[in-house]
XYZ file of C-alpha atoms in Angstrom:
625
model
C 10.170 14.968 17.508
C 13.493 16.470 16.532
C 14.890 17.838 13.303
C 17.321 15.630 11.412
C 20.733 16.994 10.432
C 21.311 17.747 6.740
C 24.093 15.188 6.325
C 24.526 11.848 8.050
C 26.899 8.877 7.787
C 26.356 6.436 4.948
C 24.957 3.667 7.157
C 21.439 5.100 6.865
C 21.239 3.267 3.547
C 22.478 -0.266 3.036
C 25.221 -0.653 0.465
C 27.895 -3.289 0.208
C 30.963 -1.127 0.826
C 29.566 0.526 3.963
C 28.123 -2.777 5.151
C 31.575 -4.355 5.322
C 32.987 -1.372 7.222
C 30.085 -1.366 9.686
C 30.357 -5.073 10.405
C 34.111 -4.916 10.876
C 33.495 -2.283 13.535
C 30.713 -4.377 15.126
C 33.037 -7.386 15.412
C 35.597 -5.433 17.414
C 32.893 -3.767 19.491
C 31.309 -7.132 20.347
C 34.725 -8.372 21.504
C 35.144 -5.332 23.741
C 38.087 -4.013 21.702
C 36.253 -0.861 20.669
C 33.849 1.215 22.776
C 30.101 0.969 22.312
C 27.832 3.981 22.101
C 24.919 2.792 24.187
C 23.735 -0.087 26.363
C 20.035 -0.742 26.852
C 19.292 -3.089 29.755
C 15.790 -4.576 29.779
C 13.789 -6.676 32.212
C 13.004 -9.382 29.638
C 13.832 -9.897 25.973
C 12.004 -12.064 23.445
C 14.365 -14.123 21.314
C 12.166 -14.652 18.271
C 14.517 -17.277 16.821
C 13.800 -19.745 19.618
C 10.577 -18.122 20.843
C 11.930 -17.896 24.389
C 12.130 -15.109 26.933
C 15.518 -14.099 28.337
C 15.619 -12.334 31.697
C 17.629 -9.182 32.502
C 19.419 -8.658 29.205
C 21.896 -6.098 27.860
C 21.571 -4.823 24.288
C 24.838 -3.155 23.277
C 24.618 -0.636 20.436
C 27.250 0.781 18.103
C 26.036 3.436 15.712
C 22.633 2.283 14.505
C 23.306 -1.440 14.941
C 23.336 -4.032 17.690
C 26.844 -5.296 18.524
C 26.126 -7.594 21.461
C 23.230 -9.205 23.341
C 23.687 -11.074 26.599
C 22.917 -11.312 30.311
C 23.222 -8.068 32.227
C 26.836 -7.374 33.107
C 28.336 -9.823 30.628
C 29.620 -7.216 28.176
C 33.288 -6.411 28.853
C 33.766 -3.344 26.645
C 33.427 0.369 27.359
C 30.025 2.034 26.933
C 29.420 5.746 26.563
C 25.781 5.742 27.753
C 23.629 3.294 29.723
C 19.832 3.083 29.859
C 17.990 0.728 32.222
C 14.354 -0.327 31.702
C 13.871 -3.052 34.333
C 10.076 -3.133 34.072
C 9.787 -3.327 30.288
C 9.776 -6.225 27.839
C 11.850 -5.950 24.662
C 10.639 -7.342 21.322
C 12.012 -6.575 17.842
C 10.817 -3.627 15.813
C 7.727 -4.544 13.796
C 7.954 -4.894 10.031
C 5.566 -4.852 7.108
C 6.180 -7.392 4.352
C 3.538 -5.710 2.198
C 2.373 -2.130 2.535
C 1.494 0.787 0.273
C 2.656 3.869 2.165
C 0.813 5.923 -0.459
C -2.440 4.591 0.994
C -1.725 6.386 4.261
C -1.622 9.498 2.036
C 1.425 10.721 3.949
C 4.925 11.129 2.568
C 7.486 8.703 4.044
C 8.870 11.053 6.695
C 5.371 11.755 8.034
C 4.391 8.090 7.758
C 7.315 7.336 10.061
C 6.083 9.873 12.605
C 2.630 8.257 12.498
C 3.462 4.545 12.729
C 6.719 4.316 14.679
C 5.028 4.884 18.069
C 2.975 1.812 17.103
C 6.171 -0.250 16.894
C 6.692 -0.207 13.115
C 10.369 0.358 12.291
C 10.656 -1.134 8.798
C 8.420 -1.416 5.770
C 8.632 -3.210 2.443
C 7.028 -0.529 0.300
C 4.850 -2.104 -2.380
C 5.431 0.685 -4.826
C 3.087 0.520 -7.738
C 1.256 3.702 -6.747
C 3.977 6.353 -6.999
C 5.629 4.134 -9.640
C 2.631 4.770 -11.873
C 2.930 8.510 -11.320
C 6.683 8.958 -11.734
C 8.349 5.660 -12.449
C 11.722 7.156 -13.348
C 12.174 8.787 -9.909
C 10.537 6.000 -7.919
C 13.600 4.708 -6.093
C 14.839 8.224 -5.390
C 11.491 9.073 -3.844
C 11.458 6.137 -1.439
C 15.055 6.552 -0.274
C 14.950 10.331 0.211
C 13.480 10.384 3.728
C 15.937 7.770 4.997
C 18.825 9.545 3.307
C 17.767 12.717 5.118
C 17.704 11.052 8.532
C 14.340 9.379 9.079
C 14.688 6.398 11.477
C 12.196 4.351 9.423
C 13.733 1.699 7.172
C 11.922 1.548 3.823
C 12.792 -1.343 1.526
C 11.295 -0.438 -1.884
C 9.804 -3.093 -4.125
C 9.431 -1.595 -7.623
C 5.943 -2.090 -8.967
C 5.156 -4.924 -11.332
C 1.943 -3.087 -12.252
C 3.624 -0.242 -14.125
C 1.420 -0.063 -16.096
C -1.183 -2.285 -14.406
C -2.285 -3.819 -17.722
C -1.391 -3.503 -21.406
C -4.455 -1.257 -21.805
C -3.076 1.497 -19.540
C -0.184 3.923 -19.918
C 1.438 7.077 -18.553
C 3.636 7.949 -15.577
C 6.023 5.039 -15.799
C 6.987 1.830 -17.544
C 8.885 -1.000 -15.831
C 10.292 -4.052 -17.558
C 13.414 -6.171 -17.364
C 15.887 -3.299 -17.797
C 14.244 -1.072 -15.201
C 13.967 -3.825 -12.594
C 17.563 -4.891 -13.114
C 18.695 -1.298 -12.614
C 16.639 -0.825 -9.437
C 17.989 -3.996 -7.856
C 21.538 -3.027 -8.759
C 21.311 0.484 -7.335
C 20.652 -0.356 -3.685
C 20.617 -3.319 -1.314
C 17.485 -1.701 0.138
C 15.541 -2.916 -2.923
C 14.231 -6.294 -1.770
C 12.431 -7.628 -4.818
C 9.408 -7.130 -7.043
C 6.102 -5.711 -5.845
C 2.976 -7.870 -6.000
C 2.441 -9.393 -9.441
C -1.266 -8.761 -9.936
C -1.852 -9.209 -13.659
C -2.434 -12.970 -13.576
C -3.743 -13.114 -17.170
C -0.376 -11.755 -18.313
C 1.527 -14.393 -16.349
C -0.611 -17.339 -17.412
C -1.342 -16.452 -21.050
C 1.606 -16.194 -23.489
C -0.654 -14.342 -25.929
C -1.288 -11.509 -23.464
C 0.438 -8.281 -24.567
C 2.044 -7.846 -21.109
C 3.427 -11.398 -20.954
C 7.009 -10.552 -21.951
C 7.185 -7.392 -19.813
C 6.121 -9.130 -16.617
C 8.210 -12.241 -17.116
C 11.126 -9.937 -17.844
C 10.693 -8.258 -14.449
C 10.421 -11.645 -12.749
C 13.577 -12.800 -14.496
C 15.511 -9.695 -13.449
C 14.402 -10.269 -9.850
C 15.543 -13.893 -9.911
C 18.931 -12.808 -11.292
C 19.490 -10.603 -8.246
C 18.114 -13.167 -5.750
C 15.188 -10.868 -4.969
C 11.713 -11.873 -3.793
C 8.782 -11.879 -6.222
C 5.653 -10.937 -4.316
C 2.288 -12.245 -5.510
C -1.362 -11.226 -5.608
C -3.671 -14.222 -5.890
C -7.109 -12.630 -5.680
C -9.789 -15.016 -6.853
C -7.315 -17.870 -7.498
C -8.791 -20.600 -5.313
C -8.965 -23.712 -7.491
C -6.161 -26.239 -7.254
C -4.786 -25.829 -10.817
C -4.563 -22.034 -10.385
C -2.846 -22.321 -6.992
C -0.312 -24.732 -8.447
C 0.294 -22.480 -11.438
C 0.657 -19.415 -9.218
C 3.293 -21.126 -7.076
C 5.037 -22.555 -10.134
C 5.426 -19.025 -11.511
C 7.687 -18.177 -8.588
C 5.181 -15.788 -7.029
C 6.248 -16.321 -3.443
C 3.371 -14.869 -1.450
C -0.297 -13.966 -1.383
C -1.994 -11.285 0.707
C -5.391 -11.662 -0.981
C -6.575 -14.784 0.814
C -9.980 -14.504 2.492
C -11.018 -18.009 3.478
C -9.358 -20.650 5.626
C -9.641 -23.468 3.054
C -8.084 -21.274 0.371
C -5.244 -20.177 2.653
C -4.610 -23.723 3.867
C -4.244 -24.868 0.250
C -1.885 -22.018 -0.532
C 0.231 -22.749 2.540
C 0.467 -26.384 1.496
C 1.709 -25.310 -1.930
C 4.603 -23.262 -0.601
C 3.144 -19.750 -0.551
C 3.985 -17.242 2.153
C 0.672 -15.987 3.556
C 0.264 -12.314 4.429
C -2.920 -11.828 6.449
C -4.826 -8.557 6.402
C -7.147 -7.516 9.257
C -10.450 -8.137 7.467
C -9.747 -11.882 7.153
C -7.285 -12.289 10.020
C -9.661 -13.319 12.847
C -11.340 -16.116 10.889
C -8.077 -17.358 9.398
C -6.125 -17.314 12.669
C -8.870 -19.292 14.402
C -8.989 -21.672 11.447
C -5.232 -22.266 11.461
C -5.328 -22.888 15.209
C -8.171 -25.384 14.694
C -6.087 -27.116 12.019
C -3.255 -27.309 14.562
C -0.754 -25.455 12.399
C 2.559 -26.223 14.106
C 4.852 -24.000 12.074
C 3.747 -20.389 11.619
C 6.952 -19.311 9.870
C 5.095 -18.967 6.548
C 2.607 -16.443 7.981
C 2.857 -12.687 8.459
C 0.403 -9.909 9.285
C 0.203 -6.903 6.973
C -1.868 -3.741 6.670
C -1.590 -3.414 2.853
C -3.725 -0.253 2.481
C -4.582 1.806 5.568
C -5.284 5.520 5.593
C -3.820 7.912 8.125
C -7.335 8.463 9.468
C -7.789 4.742 10.111
C -4.314 4.431 11.633
C -5.124 7.248 14.053
C -8.225 5.291 15.128
C -7.002 1.683 14.957
C -3.247 1.694 15.094
C -0.763 0.218 12.632
C 0.729 -3.284 12.605
C 0.222 -3.411 16.364
C -3.515 -3.557 15.687
C -3.011 -6.710 13.623
C -0.976 -8.336 16.396
C -3.633 -7.541 19.030
C -6.322 -8.914 16.730
C -4.414 -12.188 16.383
C -3.875 -12.477 20.141
C -7.565 -11.749 20.798
C -8.437 -14.600 18.434
C -6.354 -17.137 20.300
C -2.846 -16.916 18.893
C 0.019 -17.207 21.347
C 1.493 -13.691 21.780
C 5.033 -14.835 21.017
C 3.913 -16.353 17.706
C 1.986 -13.190 16.890
C 5.191 -11.194 17.423
C 7.075 -13.556 15.101
C 4.453 -12.825 12.438
C 5.485 -9.152 12.322
C 9.219 -9.544 12.943
C 11.224 -12.644 12.058
C 8.729 -14.203 9.636
C 8.440 -11.248 7.240
C 12.165 -10.534 7.526
C 12.988 -14.118 6.546
C 10.519 -14.084 3.697
C 11.935 -10.832 2.300
C 15.527 -12.051 2.888
C 16.235 -9.106 5.189
C 17.356 -10.963 8.326
C 20.892 -9.494 8.270
C 19.308 -6.118 9.076
C 15.850 -6.478 10.662
C 13.494 -8.979 12.282
C 15.194 -9.758 15.586
C 17.134 -8.289 18.496
C 20.449 -9.779 17.502
C 23.969 -8.630 16.566
C 24.369 -6.927 13.198
C 20.730 -5.886 12.997
C 19.529 -2.326 13.280
C 18.877 -1.502 16.923
C 15.090 -1.406 16.507
C 13.353 -2.390 19.744
C 9.758 -2.183 20.931
C 9.454 -1.878 24.716
C 6.206 -3.235 26.126
C 4.681 -2.801 29.552
C 2.021 -5.488 28.925
C 2.572 -8.363 26.509
C -0.963 -9.743 26.397
C -2.421 -6.321 25.580
C 0.612 -5.412 23.441
C 0.842 -2.112 25.293
C 3.774 -0.153 23.836
C 5.625 2.108 26.256
C 8.571 3.164 24.080
C 10.102 2.426 20.702
C 13.775 2.529 19.782
C 15.081 2.695 16.211
C 18.627 3.089 14.919
C 19.824 2.717 18.501
C 17.867 5.639 19.959
C 14.455 6.158 21.511
C 11.977 7.493 18.915
C 8.710 7.456 20.836
C 7.295 7.967 24.295
C 3.858 6.435 24.603
C 1.980 7.516 21.484
C 4.223 10.527 20.858
C 6.896 10.397 18.162
C 10.186 11.857 19.402
C 12.534 10.768 16.633
C 14.181 12.662 13.799
C 11.759 14.247 11.337
C 13.549 15.628 8.284
C 12.026 18.642 6.579
C 11.773 17.784 2.906
C 10.764 20.333 0.295
C 9.656 17.854 -2.327
C 10.698 19.018 -5.822
C 8.491 19.592 -8.855
C 8.930 16.030 -10.107
C 7.021 14.923 -7.000
C 4.556 17.809 -6.675
C 3.687 18.750 -10.270
C 2.206 15.460 -11.412
C -1.240 16.440 -12.732
C -0.297 17.365 -16.291
C -3.323 18.832 -18.059
C -2.643 21.565 -20.610
C -6.207 22.657 -21.294
C -9.480 23.399 -19.560
C -11.699 20.372 -19.162
C -15.279 21.132 -20.262
C -18.727 19.597 -19.919
C -18.488 18.484 -23.543
C -15.679 16.095 -22.544
C -18.221 14.040 -20.595
C -21.003 14.053 -23.188
C -21.856 10.583 -24.544
C -23.186 10.877 -28.101
C -26.188 8.767 -29.056
C -26.514 6.905 -32.350
C -28.088 9.260 -34.868
C -31.856 9.675 -34.801
C -32.494 7.630 -31.674
C -34.843 8.426 -28.760
C -33.202 5.755 -26.625
C -29.882 3.925 -26.767
C -28.442 0.724 -25.407
C -25.714 1.321 -22.841
C -23.027 -0.799 -21.202
C -22.974 -0.322 -17.441
C -20.721 -1.354 -14.577
C -21.240 -1.177 -10.862
C -18.340 -0.749 -8.407
C -16.402 -4.009 -7.964
C -18.206 -5.653 -10.868
C -16.392 -8.989 -11.188
C -18.865 -10.731 -13.505
C -17.854 -12.061 -16.905
C -20.433 -9.835 -18.610
C -21.191 -6.143 -18.218
C -24.703 -4.851 -17.465
C -26.885 -3.525 -20.297
C -29.711 -1.033 -20.055
C -31.775 1.123 -22.403
C -31.290 4.806 -21.554
C -33.033 7.964 -22.773
C -31.562 10.316 -25.377
C -31.938 14.101 -25.255
C -30.400 16.607 -27.652
C -28.391 13.833 -29.280
C -26.743 12.666 -26.033
C -27.456 9.595 -23.911
C -28.709 10.589 -20.470
C -28.358 9.407 -16.909
C -31.385 7.817 -15.258
C -31.359 8.639 -11.558
C -34.677 6.872 -11.018
C -32.903 3.630 -11.915
C -29.719 4.468 -9.986
C -27.747 5.241 -13.145
C -25.151 8.005 -13.187
C -21.967 8.756 -15.119
C -18.396 7.758 -14.293
C -15.292 8.991 -16.126
C -11.512 8.673 -16.208
C -9.457 11.745 -17.133
C -5.862 11.116 -18.159
C -3.492 13.270 -16.094
C -0.214 12.323 -17.739
C -0.231 13.269 -21.431
C -1.311 16.909 -21.071
C -4.249 16.220 -23.388
C -6.747 15.202 -20.671
C -8.117 12.317 -22.714
C -11.482 11.278 -21.259
C -13.253 7.933 -21.181
C -16.788 7.871 -19.845
C -19.697 5.515 -19.397
C -22.717 4.908 -17.181
C -22.472 3.231 -13.794
C -25.096 1.655 -11.606
C -25.617 2.249 -7.910
C -22.978 4.830 -7.112
C -22.342 8.552 -7.216
C -24.603 11.483 -6.407
C -28.328 11.698 -7.063
C -28.280 15.342 -5.872
C -28.439 17.552 -9.008
C -25.336 19.301 -10.368
C -22.996 17.392 -8.062
C -19.765 15.500 -8.636
C -16.949 13.868 -6.696
C -13.477 13.065 -7.964
C -9.937 12.204 -6.972
C -6.430 11.562 -8.286
C -6.366 8.505 -6.004
C -7.560 5.825 -8.399
C -5.843 2.464 -8.090
C -3.581 1.575 -9.705
C -2.989 3.978 -12.591
C -4.073 7.023 -10.557
C -5.582 9.061 -13.305
C -8.396 11.382 -12.264
C -11.700 9.620 -11.767
C -14.919 11.573 -11.403
C -18.534 10.559 -10.859
C -21.366 13.029 -11.183
C -24.984 13.915 -11.756
C -24.091 16.571 -14.360
C -21.358 17.005 -16.940
C -20.732 20.587 -15.792
C -20.062 19.432 -12.231
C -17.731 16.678 -13.469
C -15.711 19.192 -15.490
C -15.452 21.484 -12.485
C -14.060 18.669 -10.343
C -11.427 17.801 -12.949
C -10.265 21.413 -13.246
C -10.123 21.882 -9.485
C -8.025 18.724 -9.108
C -5.647 20.029 -11.770
C -5.350 23.371 -9.958
C -4.553 21.812 -6.568
C -2.335 19.068 -8.063
C -4.226 16.185 -6.615
C -6.436 14.957 -3.809
C -10.226 14.973 -3.497
C -12.819 17.520 -4.627
C -16.575 17.522 -3.996
C -18.698 20.118 -5.813
C -22.416 20.849 -5.815
C -24.429 23.703 -7.274
C -21.348 25.241 -8.855
C -19.451 25.476 -5.558
C -16.649 23.459 -4.004
C -18.069 21.901 -0.837
C -14.843 20.234 0.315
C -11.345 19.383 -0.847
C -8.437 17.304 0.392
C -4.894 18.076 -0.753
C -2.525 15.321 -1.937
C 0.148 17.574 -3.329
C 2.847 14.888 -3.598
C 2.224 12.586 -6.540
C -1.489 13.300 -6.300
C -1.419 10.566 -3.640
C 0.215 11.950 -0.490
C 0.708 15.068 1.572
C 3.753 16.251 3.518
C 1.879 17.070 6.704
C 1.160 15.692 10.132
C -1.500 12.963 10.093
C -3.954 14.904 12.244
C -4.050 17.784 9.759
C -4.793 15.458 6.878
C -7.442 13.690 8.933
C -9.165 17.029 9.652
C -9.518 17.612 5.898
C -10.873 14.113 5.391
C -13.425 14.555 8.171
C -14.557 17.821 6.575
C -14.973 15.965 3.267
C -17.041 13.257 4.953
C -19.198 15.888 6.662
C -19.821 17.696 3.384
C -20.620 14.337 1.820
C -23.426 13.868 4.335
C -25.333 16.685 2.612
C -25.419 14.739 -0.666
C -27.911 12.054 -1.660
C -25.679 9.175 -2.755
C -27.014 6.365 -4.888
C -26.934 2.888 -3.459
C -27.390 -0.493 -5.114
C -28.614 -2.843 -2.357
C -27.256 -5.947 -4.098
C -23.755 -4.738 -3.299
C -21.939 -5.119 0.018
C -23.320 -2.765 2.700
C -19.812 -2.766 4.173
C -18.780 -0.287 1.492
C -22.159 1.346 0.713
C -24.341 3.382 1.170
C -22.965 6.823 2.003
C -19.887 8.667 0.832
C -18.379 6.457 -1.909
C -14.741 6.575 -0.833
C -14.227 3.010 -2.060
C -14.499 4.265 -5.627
C -10.746 4.865 -5.366
C -10.438 1.068 -5.569
C -13.160 0.618 -8.176
C -10.711 1.539 -10.940
C -8.510 -1.493 -10.253
C -7.790 -3.641 -13.290
C -6.119 -6.663 -11.675
C -7.610 -10.089 -10.981
C -10.513 -10.734 -10.369
C -11.687 -7.750 -12.468
C -13.019 -8.366 -15.979
C -14.689 -5.378 -17.658
C -13.158 -2.074 -16.561
C -12.926 1.572 -17.591
C -9.444 2.976 -18.221
C -8.164 6.140 -19.855
C -8.420 5.954 -23.667
C -5.551 3.950 -25.126
C -4.501 2.490 -28.451
C -5.810 -0.932 -27.446
C -9.002 0.483 -25.881
C -9.953 3.720 -27.669
C -13.107 4.296 -25.587
C -11.442 2.930 -22.444
C -13.980 0.119 -21.967
C -12.135 -3.200 -22.055
C -12.140 -6.725 -20.658
C -8.679 -7.108 -19.127
C -8.914 -10.901 -19.144
C -9.535 -11.186 -22.881
C -8.580 -7.817 -24.352
C -12.060 -7.504 -25.872
C -13.474 -3.986 -26.184
C -17.060 -2.814 -26.602
C -18.833 0.490 -27.305
C -20.281 2.160 -24.212
C -23.494 2.938 -26.164
C -24.945 1.493 -29.362
């Protein structure tokens, strides 16, 4: 990889004035009236528009864009540099219609270094993670790496879930005015990130109704795309209502019948790997003739998993292995998502006017990637990134995001019992508890406080607000998760989607220690036991990401997993063994408040003083009584 220069021409970012100038130059270059910078000649080229292969083709490049494509030798203009790859197949750079870069836990410049050798050259960043940490600087954050020379194109989609529900707060607030401003600031902003709070869309009495419809309206005004999130919406009335709302896509489909219904009602389907094999086979069985409404996405994938599995290329291989024609699979990560996101003037195909982003394959069936080009230059050789890697010293607004102005103590996690009681009734949740009702259990009382019951798999879970400075704490008992080992706790600032600190522990002292350690290191993971820190992972940017090479981050994660093996973790066998037992990393998703969640724990708020609330109805309930 090479360092990027401090200043670069304006065409790194798309804006209307530069776009006209660039295209005027491309017109004259295509006609041979101005010299081209580079000509890449390839053995075969996949035209994704017609799904046909073209033999022995020239790709003529001016600046970062393609000026001309045609049979070898047909270009009449001057060329400064020529590259010939007679044995390689050219397909367009891969794109992500829906991805949370924050879930790789790498900052954008390091994400580029990780995924570009896997063919990924553009991403629609579904930004409701960093948006919830620093909403005001969200667009600046996502455009910084590109502005500094990264070859990765990031098209930000401001988060609809800022805050995720009306019962959460802190870090950012997006409504009509904010969305209108984002869309007006840059042509890189493609629309609105996944609208997840279905109760707010479908219920005019919901306190977030006006905010969300305001964001949708601002997106329509600017001809942007409103991305959807239809988890749990499988009945026909709900599918119709979802589509009627203008929510253009769904990446939450799991089952072929559900996805077939959603396709038939005009939704763009974004398939994730866990459901992709079954759905691809099902769509083939149903003889789907037109795959233009289908794309493959990774959504959330950590750097550790990408190092093992790959990026979007993994999804394409999975589709091919399950019977999909390779050329259609390529369309599902190039032209299809570009069309859906209305980005075809810039990405999605090897065609004039587009960025010169090209994946060179040495085996189509295996999707074996030999080299990747982006912005008209080679950026990888095999699995090695060779492109520009800007050095970014992220400022305090990105790195000082855990705002706690006091020491968190064990008393913050104490749950007082009703006076004079030897036992108390308690409300419990388990991870991914999607039932209409919470769990109830009678728990012991000691010294005026309600106690855990490890014999019945009951421990304590808490949310610590990291935005106000006050470290407001909500706490309750959870079933079937967390440590049984005494004086042990685990916590993180990665807690979808609000990203407050969450901590689970077998003692209040250990939980307080985790919270204070996370404050000191400004985010990441901390595991403590017996008064000592066993392992930590640093997410110094936003409490979500790190500005380091993926392998270094992965080494920290592996050390955390290894330390976690020394702990006795609770396990509730009624829950999916795919996520349990063992180190409870999936707790970072157990704080979600979107559909299909009902009862959840959030940081204390005006509408939910104890933090325990049903996000479908707004009903609250004491955690003990």
